[in-house]
Amino acid sequence: MGFSAADWRVPAMVAVDDAAVAAALWERFGVRGAARDLGSQQDRNYRVRTESGGDHVLKVANPVTDPATLRAQVTAAEHLATADPTLRLPRARAGVDGDFVQRITVDGVALHCRLFDYVPGEPIMDSRYLAPRVVARLGELAGRTTASLAGLDMPDTDRPRLWDLRNAADVVEALAPFMTDTARAERVVREAREAHARLRSLEAGLPVQVIHGDLTDNNVVCEPGPDGRPMPVGVIDFGDLGHGWAVAELAVACASVLHHHGSTPASVLPAVRAFHAVRPLAGPEVDALWPLVVLRTAVLVVSGQYDVLQDPGNEYAETALDREWAMFEAAVSVPVEVMAAQLRSAVGHFAPPGPPAAEHPLLPDLVGGVETLDLSVSSSALHEGRWLDAGAEDALAAGALERNRTAVRTRHGEYRLTRSRPGEPDAATLALGTELRVAVPTALRAPWSGSLVRHSPDGVTLRTEDGWSLVLDGIDGLDAIEGLDAEAEGGSAGTAHSAGGRTVPAGAPLGTVAPHTDGAAAHLQLSRPADRPAPRTVPPDLADGWLAVCPDPAALFEPVVPVVPAARTGSGPAAASLLERRDRSFAAVQEHYFDAPPRVERGWREHLVDTEGRCYLDMLNNVTILGHGHPGLSEAVHQQWQRLNTNSRFHYESVVSLSERLAGLLPDGLDTVFLVNSGSEAVDLALRLAWAAAGRQDVVAVGEAYHGWTYASDAVSTSIADNPGALASRPDWVHVLPAPNSYRGSHRGPDAERYGPLAADSIRELARSGRPPAAFICEPYYGNAGGMALPDGYLRQVYEATRAAGGLCVADEVQVGYGRLGSHFWGFEQQGVVPDIVTVAKAMGNGHPLGAVITSKEIADTYRSQGYFFSSAGGSPVSSVVGLTVLDALRDEGLQENARIVGGHLRDRLLELAGRHPLIGAVHGTGLYLGVEFVRDRQTLEPAAEETAAICERLRELGVVVQPTSDRLCVLKIKPPLCLTRESADRFAAALDDTLTHGW
């Protein structure tokens, strides 16, 4: 249209002092009260608390805004209130003359003002992290508002509106020259022009209606959810109301997400899906959405800079500059074609285009089969951490080529484990092209006619008229191609804007793929991004978009493209399908972590990897004490499986050696071993031994404890987190002592020393009542409560009382034993006691089903009164070898000492966080048996259970797996493999700090 800056110029707002505000309130609305400036870029807004207790907002409009527009905004809010009564909206109050718009004069300037009822709730005024469900609610509100306003008819203004995205290109052209940073100005103009050019062919398909025009993060009001997240519930500030493209409302909302901590273009997808569910998007609207996001952010940048120049004292405008630039940079960080394809996928419009049909074979002289490397997460060639080797891909390719003697290629669309890295949950793992290695030089030919340019010394790009580019790198023989020009200045591989190039027919020579002694490969890629070359690998979050514009080039030289089983399985449709299959066939009571769990198919040391190559730090898995994928354990099991696996009634060496090793780790007298399948079975057997030895059944347990799921082990499990009816459903032979919780129990801090004497008194009273206990069972370090030490002397006093009553003392070491505490191998050692029976499992098999009960020969022999005992797999040759290998590794790799050192360092880091984040009420535990307890108030200790669950979700996004524990589910369960490194401990602490600082 050719507008000038004057068309968009909004005059600096006249200063409105307190006296003028008070006069306007009283004289025009009959209200007296205290006013507080809320800030605004172009108007003046005030929060008003009236003498009668009313709560309002006085809005004084910039002189450029005519009264008819202000009345239309009031009408629109009333229309929305009728159409969607659940929305919180600003309702206007009539002035003394009955009109909603009142005129005042300040320093000789006529101004118009309105008084609204204050909308309860808080806008999102900062740049903290926004969770997907918060982003989705923002999109839902935008959709509801757009759908409701579609029926509103109001006259359009004659004056072009700054924030109407139909005018965005003109606004940028007019205001960019006022930017002080010329490089930024040029970039904004360039991106805005490209976005505007893409809209031209779509404009006819974009419905126009009345829209709010500024439904952003700070123009919604929120109520905190139970987890502390801000959930939008209402819409405020109708100052940009007017006619515009309906999809522009969504573009504005999406743009406002992009400045928030950790946001990427993929962060807007929940908003798009939620908007589409309320107000379906047509195909042209989906394709127009991202160009509109780019234009919105460009307008924010240029107008923000312009406002600061025109109104130097406007702190509101000045503080917005950084976040406006952050929004723009995020919007242009991904090609528009990629985002368009991704958005189509998000709303179900996705239809991946196939590659152009080849008119001539790309590699006509390639004779014999081409072997395909498997670099996926499930590849059997990448065990034992080989995927972390820098030369892993070259080494595998070299070995395959030696076998194949023809050619080896990598897979397009594969999430490569070789590109996954610990500490980088957003690593670029998705391959957008194919690497090809050959045994003998092999000629390349143009699969179709097009323009051929040389974009690098060893790279050419063949472009077709319909926008496709075949990008070849690592190519020999380019100097021999007659007339091949270098890329024109400003162009690059895979872009459509480069000038020049030689037109070649299908079948024309494109150079040669040659073998290289250094393992270098040729890289083949099809792409359609017009403004920049496509990367070779990208993170998984925009997989559908990138794969749509970079299809598989293998069809150009192979007749059939193999199915890629790994593609889009980590969190996409295939993962969802697997979860549905799990729900249909796997009992739902066997729950899974996270609402939308990643599909994890590999582990290595303290790391887990999902099928999209995302790497997670495993801070939860106390079962795999050695770490995942332990080579020595894998080899030992492999060898034993090949030799023999049977049951312990046969006579073989390993079951004897394991029993001797276990007994040798315990105090004298604990010399007889039962081998079982699990911790539940171990506890069950321990209780049966006590019953047999004592000749009675009563058992004393403690509150908030979990011991297993068999009849006996479940009977003594008192945790209501595992079973909400646990306390009410205990059989009468179970007697529950109060949980000796020194942080939030009935006796806290130094007063916790009372737990021991009181517990001993309870046991003595049981004996006096004629029900002396057969056993007392307890974790010697309080794991289910969050990794909490028992009060000093507790077990000594309870054990003495139990034995005085003729009972046995059972130490459940299933979670805490095997060196996890660092300072002690067994938890009971920390209490200075010796139990009569010890149960162990979990760590004992590093994930293999293996447990043990260790006691004295005298107690073990009493079981004869119950019959015989047999566990099919507990002491099998394979299980016994597993148990021996785990003990060897614990010793040889110094894992108990590592738990002490790294665990101590981690505990110090967590205590430092507790000093800065009031949500942390306490840090429990020692070694690598830790718990971080979250409370809403450090005085009342109100559990922050919902916050804890949300924090775990956010930590997963940051690449850390951890879960809640305790009866209140407000403690982070920190029980990682004992091979945890100091670097990984620091990574966890940093992720937790990030979450507590920037939100969850």
GROMACS .gro file of C-alpha atoms in nm, residues 32 68 90 175 227 245 303 338 355 363 499 593 684 714 717 735 757 836 874 921:
model
   20
   32ARG     CA    1  -1.337   0.754   4.468
   68ALA     CA    2  -1.653   0.478   1.831
   90PRO     CA    3  -1.361  -0.698   3.144
  175LEU     CA    4   0.921   0.160   1.081
  227ASP     CA    5   0.045  -2.772   4.055
  245TRP     CA    6  -0.781  -1.263   0.935
  303SER     CA    7   0.711  -0.093   1.660
  338VAL     CA    8   0.903  -2.694   0.753
  355PRO     CA    9   1.026  -3.739  -0.408
  363LEU     CA   10   2.386  -4.443  -0.986
  499ALA     CA   11   2.115  -1.719  -0.965
  593TYR     CA   12   0.580  -4.343   3.441
  684ASP     CA   13   0.742  -6.306   5.229
  714ASP     CA   14   0.174  -5.670   5.133
  717SER     CA   15   0.324  -5.267   5.371
  735HIS     CA   16   0.074  -5.397   6.434
  757PRO     CA   17   1.163  -4.558   7.329
  836ASP     CA   18   1.832  -6.184   6.257
  874GLY     CA   19   1.607  -6.779   4.235
  921GLY     CA   20   1.167  -2.813   5.245
   0.00000   0.00000   0.00000
